[in-house]
Coordinates of C-alpha atoms and ligand atoms in Angstrom, one line a residue:
M1 CA -91.1 -43.0 -7.6
E2 CA -89.5 -45.4 -5.0
K3 CA -85.9 -44.7 -4.4
K4 CA -84.0 -47.5 -2.8
N5 CA -80.5 -47.8 -1.0
V6 CA -79.1 -44.4 -2.4
L7 CA -75.4 -45.0 -1.5
K8 CA -73.8 -42.2 -3.2
K9 CA -74.4 -40.1 -6.4
P10 CA -71.4 -40.3 -9.0
S11 CA -69.0 -37.6 -9.7
I12 CA -69.2 -36.0 -13.1
D13 CA -66.4 -38.2 -14.3
E14 CA -68.1 -41.3 -13.2
M15 CA -71.5 -40.2 -14.9
T16 CA -69.4 -39.6 -18.2
A17 CA -67.9 -43.2 -17.9
F18 CA -71.4 -44.6 -17.0
C19 CA -72.9 -42.8 -20.0
K20 CA -70.5 -44.2 -22.3
R21 CA -70.6 -47.7 -21.0
K22 CA -74.2 -48.1 -21.3
G23 CA -74.5 -46.4 -24.6
F24 CA -76.1 -43.0 -23.8
I25 CA -73.3 -40.4 -24.7
V26 CA -69.7 -40.5 -26.1
R27 CA -67.2 -37.7 -27.0
S28 CA -67.9 -37.0 -30.8
G29 CA -65.1 -38.3 -32.7
E30 CA -64.1 -40.6 -30.0
I31 CA -62.2 -42.9 -32.2
Y32 CA -59.9 -40.0 -33.0
G33 CA -59.4 -38.9 -29.4
G34 CA -62.7 -36.6 -29.2
L35 CA -63.3 -33.0 -29.9
A36 CA -63.8 -30.9 -26.8
G37 CA -67.3 -29.5 -26.3
F38 CA -68.9 -32.0 -28.8
W39 CA -70.9 -35.3 -27.8
D40 CA -72.7 -37.9 -29.8
Y41 CA -75.8 -39.5 -28.6
L42 CA -76.0 -43.1 -28.9
F43 CA -79.0 -45.6 -29.0
L44 CA -80.1 -44.9 -25.6
G45 CA -79.0 -41.2 -25.2
S46 CA -80.8 -40.3 -28.5
E47 CA -84.0 -41.9 -27.3
L48 CA -83.8 -40.2 -23.9
K49 CA -83.1 -36.8 -25.5
N50 CA -86.1 -37.2 -27.8
N51 CA -88.3 -38.1 -24.9
L52 CA -87.1 -35.1 -22.8
K53 CA -87.8 -32.7 -25.7
N54 CA -91.2 -34.3 -26.3
A55 CA -92.1 -34.0 -22.7
W56 CA -91.1 -30.2 -22.8
W57 CA -93.1 -29.5 -26.0
Q58 CA -96.0 -31.2 -24.5
F59 CA -96.0 -29.4 -21.4
H60 CA -95.0 -26.0 -22.8
V61 CA -96.7 -26.0 -26.4
R62 CA -99.4 -28.5 -26.9
E63 CA -100.9 -28.3 -23.4
R64 CA -101.2 -24.4 -23.6
D65 CA -103.7 -22.2 -25.3
D66 CA -101.3 -19.2 -25.2
I67 CA -98.0 -20.7 -26.9
E68 CA -97.1 -21.7 -30.4
G69 CA -93.9 -23.4 -31.5
I70 CA -91.6 -22.8 -34.4
D71 CA -88.5 -24.5 -35.8
G72 CA -86.2 -21.9 -37.4
A73 CA -82.9 -22.3 -39.4
I74 CA -79.6 -22.8 -37.6
I75 CA -77.9 -20.3 -40.1
T76 CA -80.0 -17.3 -40.9
H77 CA -79.3 -13.8 -42.3
P78 CA -76.3 -12.4 -40.3
D79 CA -78.0 -9.0 -39.9
V80 CA -80.3 -10.9 -37.2
W81 CA -77.2 -11.1 -35.2
K82 CA -76.1 -7.5 -35.7
A83 CA -79.6 -6.3 -34.6
S84 CA -79.6 -8.5 -31.6
G85 CA -76.2 -7.4 -30.2
H86 CA -74.4 -10.6 -30.7
V87 CA -72.0 -9.5 -33.5
D88 CA -70.8 -6.6 -31.1
S89 CA -70.9 -8.0 -27.7
F90 CA -71.5 -11.7 -27.4
S91 CA -68.0 -12.6 -26.0
D92 CA -66.4 -13.9 -23.0
V93 CA -63.0 -12.9 -21.4
F94 CA -60.3 -15.6 -21.7
V95 CA -58.1 -15.8 -18.7
V96 CA -55.4 -18.3 -17.3
C97 CA -55.3 -19.3 -13.7
K98 CA -52.1 -18.3 -11.8
K99 CA -52.1 -21.5 -9.8
C100 CA -53.1 -24.3 -12.1
K101 CA -52.2 -22.7 -15.3
K102 CA -55.5 -23.7 -17.0
P103 CA -57.4 -21.5 -19.4
G104 CA -60.9 -20.3 -18.0
K105 CA -63.6 -18.0 -19.2
V106 CA -65.2 -15.2 -17.0
D107 CA -68.1 -12.9 -17.8
K108 CA -67.0 -9.3 -18.5
S109 CA -68.7 -8.2 -15.2
E110 CA -66.7 -11.2 -13.4
L111 CA -63.3 -9.9 -14.2
G112 CA -61.1 -9.7 -11.1
K113 CA -64.0 -11.1 -8.7
V114 CA -64.2 -14.8 -9.6
K115 CA -61.6 -17.4 -9.1
C116 CA -60.7 -20.6 -10.9
E117 CA -62.3 -23.9 -9.7
C118 CA -58.9 -24.9 -8.2
G119 CA -59.1 -21.9 -5.9
G120 CA -56.5 -19.9 -7.6
E121 CA -56.7 -16.3 -9.1
Y122 CA -56.9 -15.4 -12.8
D123 CA -53.9 -13.5 -14.1
S124 CA -55.5 -10.3 -15.4
S125 CA -52.5 -9.7 -17.8
S126 CA -53.8 -12.8 -19.6
A127 CA -57.3 -11.4 -19.9
K128 CA -58.5 -10.9 -23.7
E129 CA -61.9 -10.9 -25.3
F130 CA -63.2 -14.0 -27.1
K131 CA -66.1 -14.0 -29.6
L132 CA -68.4 -16.9 -29.0
M133 CA -70.2 -17.1 -32.3
F134 CA -69.0 -19.8 -34.9
K135 CA -68.8 -17.9 -38.3
T136 CA -69.0 -19.9 -41.5
E137 CA -69.2 -19.4 -45.4
V138 CA -72.3 -19.4 -47.2
G139 CA -72.2 -20.2 -51.0
L140 CA -69.1 -18.5 -52.8
K141 CA -68.8 -15.1 -51.0
D142 CA -71.3 -14.8 -48.5
Y143 CA -71.0 -15.7 -44.6
G144 CA -73.3 -16.6 -41.6
Y145 CA -73.3 -17.5 -38.0
L146 CA -74.2 -20.6 -36.5
R147 CA -77.1 -19.5 -34.1
P148 CA -75.8 -19.1 -30.4
E149 CA -79.3 -19.3 -29.0
T150 CA -82.7 -20.2 -30.7
A151 CA -84.4 -16.9 -29.2
Q152 CA -83.6 -14.6 -32.3
L153 CA -85.5 -16.7 -34.7
I154 CA -88.5 -16.2 -32.5
F155 CA -88.1 -12.4 -32.5
A156 CA -87.4 -12.3 -36.2
N157 CA -90.5 -14.5 -36.9
F158 CA -92.6 -12.7 -34.2
K159 CA -95.1 -10.9 -36.6
A160 CA -95.4 -14.0 -39.0
V161 CA -96.4 -16.0 -36.0
F162 CA -98.5 -13.5 -34.0
D163 CA -100.6 -12.5 -37.0
G164 CA -100.7 -16.0 -38.6
A165 CA -101.7 -17.9 -35.6
R166 CA -104.3 -15.0 -34.6
M167 CA -102.4 -14.8 -31.1
K168 CA -103.6 -12.5 -28.4
L169 CA -101.6 -11.0 -25.6
P170 CA -100.4 -12.2 -23.1
C171 CA -98.8 -15.3 -25.4
G172 CA -95.6 -16.9 -26.0
I173 CA -93.5 -18.5 -29.1
A174 CA -91.5 -21.5 -28.3
Q175 CA -88.6 -23.3 -30.1
M176 CA -86.2 -26.0 -29.4
G177 CA -83.1 -26.9 -31.4
K178 CA -79.4 -26.6 -32.0
A179 CA -77.2 -23.6 -30.5
F180 CA -73.6 -23.3 -31.0
R181 CA -71.0 -21.2 -28.8
N182 CA -67.3 -21.3 -29.2
E183 CA -66.7 -21.8 -25.5
I184 CA -63.3 -21.2 -24.2
A185 CA -63.3 -24.0 -21.7
P186 CA -66.0 -26.6 -22.3
R187 CA -66.1 -28.8 -19.2
N188 CA -67.9 -30.9 -16.9
F189 CA -69.2 -33.5 -19.4
I190 CA -72.3 -32.2 -21.2
F191 CA -72.7 -29.2 -18.9
R192 CA -70.9 -26.8 -21.0
C193 CA -70.7 -27.7 -24.7
R194 CA -69.8 -26.0 -27.8
E195 CA -72.7 -27.6 -29.6
F196 CA -76.0 -28.0 -27.4
E197 CA -79.5 -27.5 -27.8
Q198 CA -82.1 -25.1 -26.1
M199 CA -85.6 -25.1 -25.2
E200 CA -86.9 -21.4 -25.0
I201 CA -89.9 -19.5 -24.8
E202 CA -90.4 -15.6 -25.5
Y203 CA -93.4 -14.7 -23.5
F204 CA -94.9 -11.2 -24.7
I205 CA -97.2 -9.2 -22.9
K206 CA -98.7 -5.5 -23.1
P207 CA -96.6 -3.2 -21.0
K208 CA -97.4 -3.5 -17.3
E209 CA -99.9 -6.2 -17.9
K210 CA -100.8 -8.3 -14.8
C211 CA -100.3 -12.0 -14.8
P212 CA -103.8 -13.7 -14.8
Y213 CA -102.5 -17.1 -13.7
D214 CA -102.1 -18.3 -10.2
I215 CA -98.6 -18.5 -9.1
P216 CA -97.9 -22.4 -8.8
N217 CA -97.9 -23.7 -5.1
V218 CA -94.1 -24.7 -5.2
E219 CA -91.6 -24.3 -2.2
V220 CA -87.7 -23.9 -3.2
L221 CA -84.6 -22.4 -2.0
V222 CA -84.6 -18.8 -2.9
L223 CA -81.4 -16.5 -3.3
A224 CA -82.0 -13.0 -3.8
S225 CA -79.6 -10.7 -5.3
G226 CA -77.0 -9.2 -2.6
E227 CA -77.8 -12.2 -0.3
T228 CA -75.2 -15.0 0.5
K229 CA -77.6 -17.5 2.1
E230 CA -80.5 -19.1 0.4
K231 CA -84.0 -19.3 2.3
K232 CA -86.7 -22.1 1.8
M233 CA -89.9 -20.7 0.9
S234 CA -93.0 -20.7 -1.3
L235 CA -92.9 -18.6 -4.6
K236 CA -96.1 -17.2 -3.6
E237 CA -94.5 -15.9 -0.2
A238 CA -91.4 -14.8 -2.2
H239 CA -93.6 -12.6 -4.5
K240 CA -95.8 -11.2 -1.5
K241 CA -92.6 -10.2 0.2
K242 CA -91.2 -8.6 -3.0
I243 CA -88.3 -10.8 -3.1
I244 CA -89.6 -11.9 -6.6
K245 CA -90.8 -8.3 -7.7
K246 CA -92.8 -9.5 -10.7
D247 CA -95.9 -11.7 -10.5
W248 CA -94.8 -13.2 -14.1
H249 CA -91.4 -14.1 -12.8
A250 CA -92.9 -16.0 -9.9
Y251 CA -95.3 -17.7 -12.3
W252 CA -92.8 -18.8 -14.7
L253 CA -90.4 -20.0 -12.0
G254 CA -93.3 -22.0 -10.7
Q255 CA -94.1 -23.5 -14.0
E256 CA -90.5 -24.5 -14.7
L257 CA -90.1 -26.0 -11.2
S258 CA -93.3 -28.0 -11.8
F259 CA -92.1 -29.3 -15.2
F260 CA -89.2 -30.8 -13.6
K261 CA -91.2 -32.1 -10.7
S262 CA -93.8 -33.5 -13.3
L263 CA -90.9 -35.9 -14.4
G264 CA -89.9 -37.0 -11.0
A265 CA -87.2 -34.4 -10.0
N266 CA -87.0 -33.7 -6.3
L267 CA -87.3 -30.0 -5.9
D268 CA -84.9 -29.9 -2.8
N269 CA -82.0 -30.2 -5.1
F270 CA -83.1 -27.1 -6.9
R271 CA -82.6 -23.3 -6.0
I272 CA -83.5 -20.2 -7.7
R273 CA -81.1 -17.1 -7.8
Q274 CA -81.6 -13.7 -8.8
H275 CA -78.8 -12.1 -11.0
D276 CA -76.8 -9.1 -9.4
R277 CA -77.2 -6.1 -11.5
E278 CA -73.7 -6.1 -13.1
E279 CA -74.2 -9.6 -14.0
L280 CA -77.5 -8.9 -16.1
A281 CA -77.0 -9.3 -20.0
H282 CA -77.3 -6.4 -22.1
Y283 CA -80.8 -6.7 -22.9
S284 CA -82.1 -7.7 -19.5
S285 CA -83.7 -5.7 -16.6
D286 CA -84.4 -8.7 -14.3
C287 CA -83.2 -12.4 -14.4
W288 CA -83.7 -15.2 -12.1
D289 CA -81.8 -18.6 -12.8
L290 CA -83.1 -22.0 -11.8
E291 CA -79.9 -23.8 -10.3
Y292 CA -79.3 -27.3 -9.6
N293 CA -77.2 -28.9 -7.0
F294 CA -74.6 -30.8 -9.3
P295 CA -71.6 -32.8 -7.7
F296 CA -69.5 -29.7 -9.0
G297 CA -71.7 -27.3 -7.1
W298 CA -74.9 -25.1 -7.6
K299 CA -74.8 -24.1 -11.3
E300 CA -77.3 -22.7 -13.9
L301 CA -79.7 -24.9 -15.3
Q302 CA -82.0 -22.4 -16.8
G303 CA -82.2 -18.7 -17.2
I304 CA -85.5 -16.7 -17.0
A305 CA -84.7 -13.1 -18.0
D306 CA -87.0 -10.1 -18.4
R307 CA -85.8 -9.0 -21.9
S308 CA -88.4 -6.0 -22.2
D309 CA -89.1 -4.9 -25.8
Y310 CA -85.3 -4.6 -26.5
D311 CA -85.2 -7.4 -29.2
L312 CA -88.3 -6.4 -31.2
K313 CA -87.3 -3.0 -31.2
Q314 CA -84.0 -3.8 -32.6
H315 CA -85.4 -6.0 -35.1
Q316 CA -87.9 -3.3 -36.3
K317 CA -85.0 -0.8 -36.4
F318 CA -82.6 -2.8 -38.4
S319 CA -85.0 -4.7 -40.6
K320 CA -87.5 -1.7 -41.1
T321 CA -90.3 -4.2 -40.4
K322 CA -93.1 -2.9 -38.2
M323 CA -93.2 -5.1 -35.0
E324 CA -96.1 -3.4 -33.4
V325 CA -99.4 -5.0 -32.5
L326 CA -103.0 -3.4 -32.0
D327 CA -104.2 -2.7 -28.7
E328 CA -107.9 -3.7 -29.1
E329 CA -109.2 -1.4 -26.4
T330 CA -107.3 1.9 -27.2
K331 CA -106.8 1.1 -30.8
E332 CA -103.2 2.2 -30.5
R333 CA -100.2 0.3 -31.9
F334 CA -97.3 -0.9 -29.6
I335 CA -94.3 -3.2 -29.3
P336 CA -95.0 -5.8 -27.0
E337 CA -92.6 -6.7 -24.2
V338 CA -91.0 -9.9 -23.1
I339 CA -91.6 -10.4 -19.6
C340 CA -90.0 -13.8 -19.2
E341 CA -87.8 -15.8 -21.3
P342 CA -87.6 -19.4 -19.9
S343 CA -84.5 -20.5 -21.6
L344 CA -83.3 -24.1 -20.7
G345 CA -80.5 -26.4 -22.2
V346 CA -81.4 -29.5 -23.1
E347 CA -78.2 -31.2 -22.1
R348 CA -78.2 -29.5 -18.5
A349 CA -81.9 -30.7 -18.1
L350 CA -80.6 -34.1 -19.4
L351 CA -77.9 -34.3 -16.8
V352 CA -80.2 -33.3 -14.1
F353 CA -82.7 -36.1 -14.9
L354 CA -79.7 -38.6 -15.1
Y355 CA -78.7 -37.5 -11.5
E356 CA -82.1 -37.7 -10.2
A357 CA -82.6 -41.1 -11.6
Y358 CA -79.3 -42.6 -10.7
N359 CA -79.3 -44.9 -7.6
E360 CA -77.5 -47.9 -6.5
R361 CA -79.4 -50.9 -5.3
E362 CA -77.9 -53.4 -2.7
K363 CA -74.2 -53.8 -3.6
E364 CA -73.0 -52.8 -7.1
N365 CA -76.6 -52.8 -8.9
I366 CA -77.2 -49.4 -10.7
V367 CA -80.8 -48.6 -11.2
L368 CA -82.1 -45.7 -13.1
N369 CA -85.4 -44.8 -11.8
F370 CA -86.4 -42.6 -14.7
N371 CA -90.1 -41.3 -14.9
P372 CA -91.5 -43.7 -17.8
K373 CA -92.0 -41.0 -19.8
L374 CA -88.4 -40.3 -20.1
S375 CA -87.1 -44.1 -20.1
P376 CA -85.2 -44.7 -23.4
V377 CA -86.8 -48.1 -23.3
K378 CA -90.2 -48.7 -22.1
V379 CA -90.6 -52.5 -21.7
G380 CA -88.3 -55.4 -21.7
V381 CA -89.8 -58.8 -22.9
F382 CA -88.2 -61.9 -21.7
P383 CA -89.1 -65.5 -22.5
L384 CA -88.1 -67.4 -19.2
I385 CA -86.5 -70.4 -21.0
K386 CA -85.3 -71.0 -24.6
K387 CA -88.4 -73.1 -25.7
E388 CA -90.2 -72.5 -28.9
E389 CA -93.5 -72.0 -27.4
F390 CA -92.3 -69.5 -24.9
E391 CA -90.3 -67.7 -27.4
N392 CA -93.3 -67.5 -30.0
I393 CA -95.4 -65.8 -27.4
G394 CA -92.5 -63.6 -26.3
L395 CA -91.8 -62.4 -30.1
S396 CA -95.6 -61.8 -30.8
I397 CA -95.8 -59.5 -27.6
F398 CA -92.6 -57.8 -28.6
H399 CA -93.6 -57.2 -32.1
N400 CA -97.0 -55.9 -31.0
L401 CA -95.8 -53.6 -28.2
R402 CA -93.1 -52.1 -30.4
K403 CA -95.6 -50.5 -32.8
K404 CA -96.1 -48.0 -29.9
W405 CA -92.9 -48.0 -27.7
N406 CA -89.3 -48.7 -27.7
V407 CA -89.2 -52.1 -26.6
V408 CA -86.4 -54.8 -26.3
Y409 CA -86.5 -58.5 -26.6
D410 CA -84.0 -60.2 -24.4
K411 CA -83.6 -64.0 -24.3
S412 CA -79.9 -64.2 -23.1
G413 CA -78.5 -65.0 -19.5
S414 CA -80.5 -65.7 -16.4
I415 CA -83.8 -63.9 -15.8
G416 CA -82.1 -61.8 -12.8
R417 CA -79.2 -60.6 -15.1
R418 CA -81.9 -59.6 -17.7
Y419 CA -83.7 -57.6 -15.0
A420 CA -80.5 -55.9 -14.0
R421 CA -79.6 -55.1 -17.4
Q422 CA -82.8 -53.1 -17.9
D423 CA -82.7 -51.5 -14.4
E424 CA -79.4 -50.2 -15.3
I425 CA -80.8 -48.2 -18.3
G426 CA -84.1 -47.3 -16.7
T427 CA -86.7 -49.6 -18.2
P428 CA -89.4 -49.1 -16.0
Y429 CA -91.4 -52.6 -16.9
C430 CA -90.3 -56.2 -17.9
I431 CA -92.6 -58.8 -19.2
T432 CA -91.6 -62.6 -18.6
I433 CA -93.2 -65.4 -20.6
D434 CA -93.4 -68.6 -18.6
G435 CA -95.2 -72.0 -18.1
D436 CA -98.3 -70.1 -17.2
S437 CA -98.3 -68.1 -20.5
V438 CA -98.4 -71.2 -22.5
D439 CA -101.1 -72.8 -20.2
S440 CA -103.4 -70.1 -19.3
G441 CA -102.5 -66.9 -21.4
T442 CA -100.8 -64.8 -18.6
V443 CA -97.5 -63.2 -18.3
T444 CA -95.6 -61.7 -15.3
I445 CA -94.9 -57.9 -15.3
R446 CA -92.2 -56.5 -13.1
N447 CA -92.0 -53.1 -11.8
R448 CA -88.4 -51.7 -11.7
D449 CA -88.7 -49.4 -8.5
T450 CA -90.3 -52.0 -6.3
T451 CA -89.2 -55.2 -8.1
L452 CA -92.9 -56.2 -7.3
Q453 CA -94.3 -58.6 -9.8
K454 CA -98.0 -59.5 -10.9
K455 CA -99.5 -61.6 -13.2
I456 CA -101.6 -60.1 -16.0
K457 CA -103.6 -61.6 -19.2
I458 CA -101.8 -61.1 -22.4
E459 CA -104.9 -59.5 -23.9
K460 CA -104.8 -56.8 -21.2
L461 CA -101.2 -56.1 -21.5
E462 CA -100.9 -53.3 -23.9
E463 CA -103.8 -51.4 -22.4
T464 CA -102.5 -51.9 -18.9
L465 CA -98.8 -50.9 -19.8
G466 CA -100.3 -47.7 -21.6
K467 CA -101.7 -46.7 -18.3
L468 CA -98.9 -47.6 -16.3
L469 CA -96.4 -45.7 -18.4
Y470 CA -98.5 -42.5 -18.4
G471 CA -99.1 -42.7 -14.6
E472 CA -102.8 -43.5 -14.9
L473 CA -102.5 -46.6 -13.0
P474 CA -100.7 -47.4 -9.7
F475 CA -98.7 -50.8 -10.2
E476 CA -100.0 -51.8 -6.8
S477 CA -103.7 -51.8 -8.1
L478 CA -102.9 -54.5 -10.5
K479 CA -104.7 -57.8 -9.2
Ligands
GAP501 N1 -81.8 -16.7 -25.1 C1 -81.2 -16.6 -23.7 C2 -79.9 -17.3 -23.7 O1 -79.3 -18.0 -24.5 P1 -78.4 -18.3 -21.7 O2 -78.2 -18.1 -20.3 O3 -77.0 -17.8 -22.6 O4 -79.5 -17.4 -22.2 C3 -79.8 -20.5 -21.8 O5 -78.6 -19.7 -22.2 C4 -79.5 -21.9 -21.2 O6 -78.9 -22.4 -22.3 C5 -78.5 -22.0 -20.0 O7 -79.4 -21.7 -18.9 C6 -78.2 -23.4 -20.1 O8 -79.2 -24.2 -19.8 C7 -78.1 -23.5 -21.7 N2 -76.7 -23.3 -22.2 C8 -76.0 -21.8 -22.5 N3 -74.8 -22.3 -22.8 C9 -74.6 -23.6 -22.7 C10 -73.4 -24.4 -23.3 N4 -72.3 -24.0 -23.6 N5 -73.7 -25.9 -23.0 C11 -74.7 -26.2 -22.7 N6 -75.9 -25.5 -22.3 C12 -75.8 -24.3 -22.5

């Protein structure tokens, strides 16, 4: 992906305004002033989000032999959340900043240690516990919770999936979908919302089982627990030096970084950070976060926790359903351990890809250099001038291509303006119908990233676009 004339990355407020202006994302209930922490995905945002989720599912579920996917309910039996510990302990501490007087939230472990974004100290006398789950009525007299993570549905269905799909350890179960948290201080656009989506995997092993996979060959900034400065190194080196203690952690960190790289992200903007002991969640014995260098600082993009056998044991205890599996060698039964839980927020990943793609060309022109798999619109079709024979060819191409992809047909304005409109929303290829299309059945295809143009026969168009969009053919190789 060629990046041209990167002038500056937008602030989070500029990105919010850009996404609204172009039809990606707006505050939910905007016409009534919006509701903090809730966002609506419009005609481009919904396509972008679906493309991201499909790419995640393809990479993590369909292309692997050892992972199956599920789609659980948003409201489930409330005992699921008692067993998991959420009812008792899923809370933050509400605090008010002494300097700017704004409300903020801290984790229980951070009380007295972290400061407000303005640099001010939090007033400890204002601190009070704040439960994060949304409670709702179910029928006339029952109640339920909107799920605060997708993970528990995986644990509650573990035996049904493991036995039903005849899985063998090591193996994983994946889920993507909505999660809800009554965040005290939603902020930074879609970075922290009250309604969001997660893409999660619970990866199960036999206790002490070694990772049979190679650690991906990835270099990244590494910030180990207790260190103040990150160091660039390969994941293999970090594991060899025992900075990343478990082979499984090094492997999954590598997988997740490879996923971002496969969709065009520059890994120089990422780092991995190990949680300090007091930061670890109640269920976790080790956790590494993938962080991204957002305009508002290094922030958590994805958590990769070791959850041990905590959740399956809890569900076995509360539901009285056996969560054990059979060890084929020793014929003993045991509860598998979750060695890694790669848990990624859709909104945060989407924000990363927006920042990675956002570039300014020449003076004012914004170009979104999305990987074509993510682009909300794949192809723009333009008749060069408003003449019936040009438009007939254009419409026939448009109707044919839109059976496969999201395609737009645009006949208004100068051709330069039409290209610019598509560049701004990240459309990777534009097709122009001109005099040669009428005379000799060729069209011009233009590459967003280089602005290079090539002539191509109409009958070859669909096949060629298919290869270009999935990275199977370099544009320069077109004759
Ligand atoms: N099952 C583990 C779990 O839920 P988490 O660290 O609380 O762990 C995982 O959340 C990921 O979900 C985060 O790394 C982030 O990407 C996303 N996430 C969490 N809270 C969010 C929020 N309020 N808004 C947007 N994304 C959020």
